[in-house]
Amino acid sequence: DAGVIQSPRHEVTEMGQEVTLRCKPISGHDYLFWYRQTMMRGLELLIYFNNNVPIDDSGMPEDRFSAKMPNASFSTLKIQPSEPRDSAVYFCASSLGIGQGVFYEQYFGPGTRLTVT
Amino acid sequence: GDSVTQMEGPVTLSEEAFLTINCTYTATGYPSLFWYVQYPGEGLQLLLKATKADDKGSNKGFEATYRKETTSFHLEKGSVQVSDSAVYFCALSDSGANNLFFGTGTRLTVIP
């Protein structure tokens, strides 16, 4: 299996531009997670999906951020308009499931390093 | 709320030295505890886990024991290698919760 695939690996954009990050989860995984990693705040969960449906988006910082999962093999995280404080590494992860008292390992992609100037 | 506090880095050790990275947690339920490792340019990988008190997780020479009395899950390795250079994250998943709470990460550099 190729693992979780993210693109692009690096993105540099100017403030005010729209940015779209992409993720392909591992085939057969029903859960998909988007995380953001910064020096100041560490690793934060932004949103996660189950069977393509957003379940918890309480970590999405503001309305400029949106995420979609049109099918089981593709998800996007969009920032519009982007701001310099959005500069971070964005990770996508997928897992077989989640549940009470049971842990399903989350497999992480390599991340997208976003720089907004 | 749930949280994880881990030892701040960076940590620099010579090859074959003993490693300890401290991690303590706060949780409302009965959490499972994890250590993830992030090698340069890569995503996080699960290193080891423990799902209940007194469990010991181990992998690749690394160990961590779930201590409920001290709410700790310290990572140890008896003899580090240059290839262990990475960032290590302590994390928890609370019973009934649906996500992972991560610590801030500790960067380890092992020099020959």
PDB file of C-alpha atoms in Angstrom:
ATOM      1  CA  ASP A   1       0.000   0.000   0.000  1.00  0.00           C
ATOM      2  CA  ALA A   2       1.291   3.482  -0.808  1.00  0.00           C
ATOM      3  CA  GLY A   3       0.177   4.911   2.488  1.00  0.00           C
ATOM      4  CA  VAL A   4      -1.540   8.251   2.910  1.00  0.00           C
ATOM      5  CA  ILE A   5      -0.685  10.562   0.033  1.00  0.00           C
ATOM      6  CA  GLN A   6      -0.675  14.320   0.332  1.00  0.00           C
ATOM      7  CA  SER A   7      -0.086  17.000  -2.253  1.00  0.00           C
ATOM      8  CA  PRO A   8       1.571  19.328  -2.683  1.00  0.00           C
ATOM      9  CA  ARG A   9       4.478  18.683  -0.318  1.00  0.00           C
ATOM     10  CA  HIS A  10       5.340  22.360  -0.241  1.00  0.00           C
ATOM     11  CA  GLU A  11       3.191  25.387  -1.032  1.00  0.00           C
ATOM     12  CA  VAL A  12       4.234  29.007  -0.992  1.00  0.00           C
ATOM     13  CA  THR A  13       1.543  31.580  -1.600  1.00  0.00           C
ATOM     14  CA  GLU A  14       0.809  35.217  -1.021  1.00  0.00           C
ATOM     15  CA  MET A  15      -1.589  36.526   1.556  1.00  0.00           C
ATOM     16  CA  GLY A  16      -5.139  36.634   0.267  1.00  0.00           C
ATOM     17  CA  GLN A  17      -4.758  33.765  -2.169  1.00  0.00           C
ATOM     18  CA  GLU A  18      -6.765  30.568  -2.024  1.00  0.00           C
ATOM     19  CA  VAL A  19      -4.888  27.437  -1.020  1.00  0.00           C
ATOM     20  CA  THR A  20      -6.078  23.866  -1.533  1.00  0.00           C
ATOM     21  CA  LEU A  21      -4.391  20.920   0.114  1.00  0.00           C
ATOM     22  CA  ARG A  22      -5.154  17.391  -1.015  1.00  0.00           C
ATOM     23  CA  CYS A  23      -5.185  13.991   0.622  1.00  0.00           C
ATOM     24  CA  LYS A  24      -5.690  10.419  -0.495  1.00  0.00           C
ATOM     25  CA  PRO A  25      -6.273   8.071   2.466  1.00  0.00           C
ATOM     26  CA  ILE A  26      -5.304   4.438   2.630  1.00  0.00           C
ATOM     27  CA  SER A  27      -7.809   2.314   0.743  1.00  0.00           C
ATOM     28  CA  GLY A  28     -10.389   0.791   3.055  1.00  0.00           C
ATOM     29  CA  HIS A  29      -9.913   3.298   5.858  1.00  0.00           C
ATOM     30  CA  ASP A  30     -13.214   4.814   6.933  1.00  0.00           C
ATOM     31  CA  TYR A  31     -11.816   7.723   8.931  1.00  0.00           C
ATOM     32  CA  LEU A  32      -9.835  10.687   7.712  1.00  0.00           C
ATOM     33  CA  PHE A  33      -8.260  13.359   9.887  1.00  0.00           C
ATOM     34  CA  TRP A  34      -6.715  16.747   9.134  1.00  0.00           C
ATOM     35  CA  TYR A  35      -4.106  18.113  11.565  1.00  0.00           C
ATOM     36  CA  ARG A  36      -2.084  21.314  11.687  1.00  0.00           C
ATOM     37  CA  GLN A  37       1.399  21.488  13.213  1.00  0.00           C
ATOM     38  CA  THR A  38       2.994  24.753  14.327  1.00  0.00           C
ATOM     39  CA  MET A  39       5.827  25.600  16.670  1.00  0.00           C
ATOM     40  CA  MET A  40       3.527  27.608  18.906  1.00  0.00           C
ATOM     41  CA  ARG A  41       0.568  25.228  19.193  1.00  0.00           C
ATOM     42  CA  GLY A  42       2.043  21.845  18.356  1.00  0.00           C
ATOM     43  CA  LEU A  43      -0.185  19.328  16.587  1.00  0.00           C
ATOM     44  CA  GLU A  44      -3.883  20.165  16.497  1.00  0.00           C
ATOM     45  CA  LEU A  45      -6.801  18.225  15.083  1.00  0.00           C
ATOM     46  CA  LEU A  46      -8.777  20.402  12.674  1.00  0.00           C
ATOM     47  CA  ILE A  47     -11.524  18.083  11.452  1.00  0.00           C
ATOM     48  CA  TYR A  48     -12.263  14.427  10.879  1.00  0.00           C
ATOM     49  CA  PHE A  49     -14.558  12.484   8.572  1.00  0.00           C
ATOM     50  CA  ASN A  50     -16.273   9.119   8.830  1.00  0.00           C
ATOM     51  CA  ASN A  51     -17.379   7.545   5.557  1.00  0.00           C
ATOM     52  CA  ASN A  52     -16.944  10.893   3.824  1.00  0.00           C
ATOM     53  CA  VAL A  53     -19.136  12.758   6.333  1.00  0.00           C
ATOM     54  CA  PRO A  54     -17.614  15.475   8.560  1.00  0.00           C
ATOM     55  CA  ILE A  55     -18.076  14.393  12.181  1.00  0.00           C
ATOM     56  CA  ASP A  56     -16.218  16.988  14.232  1.00  0.00           C
ATOM     57  CA  ASP A  57     -14.964  20.281  12.839  1.00  0.00           C
ATOM     58  CA  SER A  58     -14.575  22.040  16.171  1.00  0.00           C
ATOM     59  CA  GLY A  59     -10.855  22.401  15.580  1.00  0.00           C
ATOM     60  CA  MET A  60     -11.228  24.387  12.385  1.00  0.00           C
ATOM     61  CA  PRO A  61      -9.844  27.790  13.338  1.00  0.00           C
ATOM     62  CA  GLU A  62     -12.260  30.017  11.451  1.00  0.00           C
ATOM     63  CA  ASP A  63     -14.560  30.308   8.483  1.00  0.00           C
ATOM     64  CA  ARG A  64     -11.649  30.798   6.112  1.00  0.00           C
ATOM     65  CA  PHE A  65     -10.972  27.077   6.501  1.00  0.00           C
ATOM     66  CA  SER A  66     -13.144  24.448   4.867  1.00  0.00           C
ATOM     67  CA  ALA A  67     -12.738  20.728   4.240  1.00  0.00           C
ATOM     68  CA  LYS A  68     -14.520  18.315   1.968  1.00  0.00           C
ATOM     69  CA  MET A  69     -14.451  14.624   1.238  1.00  0.00           C
ATOM     70  CA  PRO A  70     -16.363  14.016  -2.004  1.00  0.00           C
ATOM     71  CA  ASN A  71     -15.508  10.311  -2.031  1.00  0.00           C
ATOM     72  CA  ALA A  72     -13.710   7.654  -0.038  1.00  0.00           C
ATOM     73  CA  SER A  73     -10.389   8.237  -1.745  1.00  0.00           C
ATOM     74  CA  PHE A  74     -10.037  12.009  -1.728  1.00  0.00           C
ATOM     75  CA  SER A  75     -10.245  14.941   0.638  1.00  0.00           C
ATOM     76  CA  THR A  76      -9.368  18.622   0.407  1.00  0.00           C
ATOM     77  CA  LEU A  77      -8.586  21.309   2.937  1.00  0.00           C
ATOM     78  CA  LYS A  78      -9.100  24.793   1.589  1.00  0.00           C
ATOM     79  CA  ILE A  79      -8.034  28.139   3.023  1.00  0.00           C
ATOM     80  CA  GLN A  80      -9.621  31.223   1.475  1.00  0.00           C
ATOM     81  CA  PRO A  81      -8.257  33.835   1.875  1.00  0.00           C
ATOM     82  CA  SER A  82      -4.938  32.701   3.287  1.00  0.00           C
ATOM     83  CA  GLU A  83      -3.032  34.696   5.913  1.00  0.00           C
ATOM     84  CA  PRO A  84       0.585  34.533   7.123  1.00  0.00           C
ATOM     85  CA  ARG A  85      -0.537  33.009  10.430  1.00  0.00           C
ATOM     86  CA  ASP A  86      -1.805  29.988   8.494  1.00  0.00           C
ATOM     87  CA  SER A  87       1.786  29.014   7.764  1.00  0.00           C
ATOM     88  CA  ALA A  88       2.233  25.520   9.181  1.00  0.00           C
ATOM     89  CA  VAL A  89       2.601  21.880   8.240  1.00  0.00           C
ATOM     90  CA  TYR A  90      -0.755  20.269   7.516  1.00  0.00           C
ATOM     91  CA  PHE A  91      -1.059  16.529   7.985  1.00  0.00           C
ATOM     92  CA  CYS A  92      -3.703  14.155   6.781  1.00  0.00           C
ATOM     93  CA  ALA A  93      -4.188  10.820   8.545  1.00  0.00           C
ATOM     94  CA  SER A  94      -6.514   7.882   8.071  1.00  0.00           C
ATOM     95  CA  SER A  95      -7.606   4.909  10.152  1.00  0.00           C
ATOM     96  CA  LEU A  96      -9.820   1.856   9.947  1.00  0.00           C
ATOM     97  CA  GLY A  97     -12.041   3.113  12.734  1.00  0.00           C
ATOM     98  CA  ILE A  98     -12.398   4.702  16.111  1.00  0.00           C
ATOM     99  CA  GLY A  99     -14.404   3.634  19.111  1.00  0.00           C
ATOM    100  CA  GLN A 100     -14.799   3.458  22.833  1.00  0.00           C
ATOM    101  CA  GLY A 101     -12.022   1.533  24.461  1.00  0.00           C
ATOM    102  CA  VAL A 102     -10.584   0.499  21.111  1.00  0.00           C
ATOM    103  CA  PHE A 103      -7.774   2.236  19.319  1.00  0.00           C
ATOM    104  CA  TYR A 104      -7.249   2.021  15.614  1.00  0.00           C
ATOM    105  CA  GLU A 105      -3.884   3.329  14.546  1.00  0.00           C
ATOM    106  CA  GLN A 106      -3.877   6.547  12.603  1.00  0.00           C
ATOM    107  CA  TYR A 107      -1.546   6.504   9.612  1.00  0.00           C
ATOM    108  CA  PHE A 108      -0.133   9.892   8.738  1.00  0.00           C
ATOM    109  CA  GLY A 109       0.820  11.323   5.391  1.00  0.00           C
ATOM    110  CA  PRO A 110       4.114  13.191   4.893  1.00  0.00           C
ATOM    111  CA  GLY A 111       2.443  16.572   5.306  1.00  0.00           C
ATOM    112  CA  THR A 112       2.170  19.757   3.289  1.00  0.00           C
ATOM    113  CA  ARG A 113       4.369  22.631   4.391  1.00  0.00           C
ATOM    114  CA  LEU A 114       2.429  25.828   3.742  1.00  0.00           C
ATOM    115  CA  THR A 115       4.107  29.229   3.739  1.00  0.00           C
ATOM    116  CA  VAL A 116       1.949  32.316   3.342  1.00  0.00           C
ATOM    117  CA  THR A 117       3.906  35.505   2.699  1.00  0.00           C
TER     118      THR A 117
ATOM    119  CA  GLY B   1      -9.882  18.664  29.671  1.00  0.00           C
ATOM    120  CA  ASP B   2      -7.485  16.140  28.253  1.00  0.00           C
ATOM    121  CA  SER B   3      -3.874  17.195  27.795  1.00  0.00           C
ATOM    122  CA  VAL B   4      -0.355  15.898  27.497  1.00  0.00           C
ATOM    123  CA  THR B   5       2.794  17.561  28.803  1.00  0.00           C
ATOM    124  CA  GLN B   6       6.134  16.336  27.621  1.00  0.00           C
ATOM    125  CA  MET B   7       9.715  17.254  28.205  1.00  0.00           C
ATOM    126  CA  GLU B   8      10.892  20.144  26.133  1.00  0.00           C
ATOM    127  CA  GLY B   9      13.827  19.654  23.885  1.00  0.00           C
ATOM    128  CA  PRO B  10      15.952  19.620  22.080  1.00  0.00           C
ATOM    129  CA  VAL B  11      17.800  16.630  23.465  1.00  0.00           C
ATOM    130  CA  THR B  12      21.259  15.798  22.185  1.00  0.00           C
ATOM    131  CA  LEU B  13      22.904  12.510  23.099  1.00  0.00           C
ATOM    132  CA  SER B  14      25.929  10.551  22.059  1.00  0.00           C
ATOM    133  CA  GLU B  15      25.425   7.191  20.398  1.00  0.00           C
ATOM    134  CA  GLU B  16      24.792   4.368  22.910  1.00  0.00           C
ATOM    135  CA  ALA B  17      23.641   6.772  25.618  1.00  0.00           C
ATOM    136  CA  PHE B  18      20.506   6.142  27.672  1.00  0.00           C
ATOM    137  CA  LEU B  19      17.399   8.070  26.670  1.00  0.00           C
ATOM    138  CA  THR B  20      14.478   9.262  28.767  1.00  0.00           C
ATOM    139  CA  ILE B  21      11.777  11.602  27.494  1.00  0.00           C
ATOM    140  CA  ASN B  22       9.235  12.489  30.155  1.00  0.00           C
ATOM    141  CA  CYS B  23       5.509  12.604  29.497  1.00  0.00           C
ATOM    142  CA  THR B  24       2.637  13.255  31.894  1.00  0.00           C
ATOM    143  CA  TYR B  25      -1.034  13.449  31.103  1.00  0.00           C
ATOM    144  CA  THR B  26      -4.375  14.738  32.320  1.00  0.00           C
ATOM    145  CA  ALA B  27      -7.508  12.874  31.318  1.00  0.00           C
ATOM    146  CA  THR B  28     -11.074  12.622  32.529  1.00  0.00           C
ATOM    147  CA  GLY B  29     -11.571   8.968  31.634  1.00  0.00           C
ATOM    148  CA  TYR B  30      -9.359   5.932  31.124  1.00  0.00           C
ATOM    149  CA  PRO B  31      -7.027   6.921  28.328  1.00  0.00           C
ATOM    150  CA  SER B  32      -4.845   4.921  26.039  1.00  0.00           C
ATOM    151  CA  LEU B  33      -1.335   6.330  25.729  1.00  0.00           C
ATOM    152  CA  PHE B  34       0.988   6.473  22.762  1.00  0.00           C
ATOM    153  CA  TRP B  35       4.376   7.538  21.548  1.00  0.00           C
ATOM    154  CA  TYR B  36       4.657   8.674  17.940  1.00  0.00           C
ATOM    155  CA  VAL B  37       7.895   9.379  16.093  1.00  0.00           C
ATOM    156  CA  GLN B  38       8.422  11.811  13.236  1.00  0.00           C
ATOM    157  CA  TYR B  39      11.553  11.328  11.144  1.00  0.00           C
ATOM    158  CA  PRO B  40      12.808  14.272   9.096  1.00  0.00           C
ATOM    159  CA  GLY B  41      10.512  15.070   6.187  1.00  0.00           C
ATOM    160  CA  GLU B  42       7.993  12.393   7.093  1.00  0.00           C
ATOM    161  CA  GLY B  43       4.648  12.103   8.820  1.00  0.00           C
ATOM    162  CA  LEU B  44       4.131  10.709  12.296  1.00  0.00           C
ATOM    163  CA  GLN B  45       4.410   6.974  12.889  1.00  0.00           C
ATOM    164  CA  LEU B  46       3.107   5.042  15.855  1.00  0.00           C
ATOM    165  CA  LEU B  47       6.092   3.848  17.896  1.00  0.00           C
ATOM    166  CA  LEU B  48       4.351   2.112  20.803  1.00  0.00           C
ATOM    167  CA  LYS B  49       1.176   2.156  22.834  1.00  0.00           C
ATOM    168  CA  ALA B  50      -0.343   1.071  26.154  1.00  0.00           C
ATOM    169  CA  THR B  51      -4.061   0.813  26.717  1.00  0.00           C
ATOM    170  CA  LYS B  52      -4.359   0.335  30.484  1.00  0.00           C
ATOM    171  CA  ALA B  53      -2.524   0.985  33.711  1.00  0.00           C
ATOM    172  CA  ASP B  54       0.748  -0.919  34.218  1.00  0.00           C
ATOM    173  CA  ASP B  55       0.909  -1.927  30.570  1.00  0.00           C
ATOM    174  CA  LYS B  56       4.321  -1.613  28.966  1.00  0.00           C
ATOM    175  CA  GLY B  57       4.556  -0.697  25.325  1.00  0.00           C
ATOM    176  CA  SER B  58       7.735  -1.567  23.454  1.00  0.00           C
ATOM    177  CA  ASN B  59       9.111  -1.361  19.941  1.00  0.00           C
ATOM    178  CA  LYS B  60      12.538  -0.987  18.326  1.00  0.00           C
ATOM    179  CA  GLY B  61      14.238  -0.993  21.719  1.00  0.00           C
ATOM    180  CA  PHE B  62      12.002   1.781  23.067  1.00  0.00           C
ATOM    181  CA  GLU B  63       9.797   1.185  26.103  1.00  0.00           C
ATOM    182  CA  ALA B  64       7.197   3.111  28.059  1.00  0.00           C
ATOM    183  CA  THR B  65       5.105   2.023  31.044  1.00  0.00           C
ATOM    184  CA  TYR B  66       1.617   3.380  31.739  1.00  0.00           C
ATOM    185  CA  ARG B  67       1.770   4.665  35.342  1.00  0.00           C
ATOM    186  CA  LYS B  68      -1.658   5.673  36.537  1.00  0.00           C
ATOM    187  CA  GLU B  69      -0.456   6.672  40.019  1.00  0.00           C
ATOM    188  CA  THR B  70       1.894   9.276  38.580  1.00  0.00           C
ATOM    189  CA  THR B  71      -0.110   9.905  35.369  1.00  0.00           C
ATOM    190  CA  SER B  72       3.048   9.347  33.376  1.00  0.00           C
ATOM    191  CA  PHE B  73       4.223   7.503  30.271  1.00  0.00           C
ATOM    192  CA  HIS B  74       7.949   8.166  30.001  1.00  0.00           C
ATOM    193  CA  LEU B  75       9.803   6.944  26.927  1.00  0.00           C
ATOM    194  CA  GLU B  76      13.112   5.115  27.451  1.00  0.00           C
ATOM    195  CA  LYS B  77      15.766   3.444  25.389  1.00  0.00           C
ATOM    196  CA  GLY B  78      18.895   1.881  26.768  1.00  0.00           C
ATOM    197  CA  SER B  79      21.237   2.638  23.891  1.00  0.00           C
ATOM    198  CA  VAL B  80      20.322   5.190  21.243  1.00  0.00           C
ATOM    199  CA  GLN B  81      21.563   5.152  17.665  1.00  0.00           C
ATOM    200  CA  VAL B  82      22.087   7.934  15.162  1.00  0.00           C
ATOM    201  CA  SER B  83      19.073   6.603  13.282  1.00  0.00           C
ATOM    202  CA  ASP B  84      16.875   7.390  16.305  1.00  0.00           C
ATOM    203  CA  SER B  85      17.259  11.113  15.624  1.00  0.00           C
ATOM    204  CA  ALA B  86      13.701  12.363  15.215  1.00  0.00           C
ATOM    205  CA  VAL B  87      10.910  14.219  16.976  1.00  0.00           C
ATOM    206  CA  TYR B  88       8.986  12.165  19.540  1.00  0.00           C
ATOM    207  CA  PHE B  89       5.372  12.911  20.467  1.00  0.00           C
ATOM    208  CA  CYS B  90       3.483  11.630  23.461  1.00  0.00           C
ATOM    209  CA  ALA B  91      -0.285  11.352  22.890  1.00  0.00           C
ATOM    210  CA  LEU B  92      -3.455  10.121  24.515  1.00  0.00           C
ATOM    211  CA  SER B  93      -6.851   8.964  23.387  1.00  0.00           C
ATOM    212  CA  ASP B  94      -9.491   9.144  26.071  1.00  0.00           C
ATOM    213  CA  SER B  95     -12.070   6.407  26.452  1.00  0.00           C
ATOM    214  CA  GLY B  96     -15.041   7.360  24.330  1.00  0.00           C
ATOM    215  CA  ALA B  97     -13.157  10.147  22.656  1.00  0.00           C
ATOM    216  CA  ASN B  98     -12.566  10.156  18.969  1.00  0.00           C
ATOM    217  CA  ASN B  99      -9.260  11.856  18.546  1.00  0.00           C
ATOM    218  CA  LEU B 100      -5.682  12.016  19.747  1.00  0.00           C
ATOM    219  CA  PHE B 101      -4.259  14.720  21.998  1.00  0.00           C
ATOM    220  CA  PHE B 102      -0.591  15.295  21.308  1.00  0.00           C
ATOM    221  CA  GLY B 103       2.215  16.774  23.344  1.00  0.00           C
ATOM    222  CA  THR B 104       4.386  19.458  21.801  1.00  0.00           C
ATOM    223  CA  GLY B 105       7.082  17.023  20.715  1.00  0.00           C
ATOM    224  CA  THR B 106      10.708  16.521  21.766  1.00  0.00           C
ATOM    225  CA  ARG B 107      13.461  16.692  19.184  1.00  0.00           C
ATOM    226  CA  LEU B 108      16.196  14.117  19.721  1.00  0.00           C
ATOM    227  CA  THR B 109      19.564  14.337  18.008  1.00  0.00           C
ATOM    228  CA  VAL B 110      22.015  11.486  18.395  1.00  0.00           C
ATOM    229  CA  ILE B 111      25.621  12.218  17.474  1.00  0.00           C
ATOM    230  CA  PRO B 112      28.186   9.560  16.563  1.00  0.00           C
TER     231      PRO B 112
END
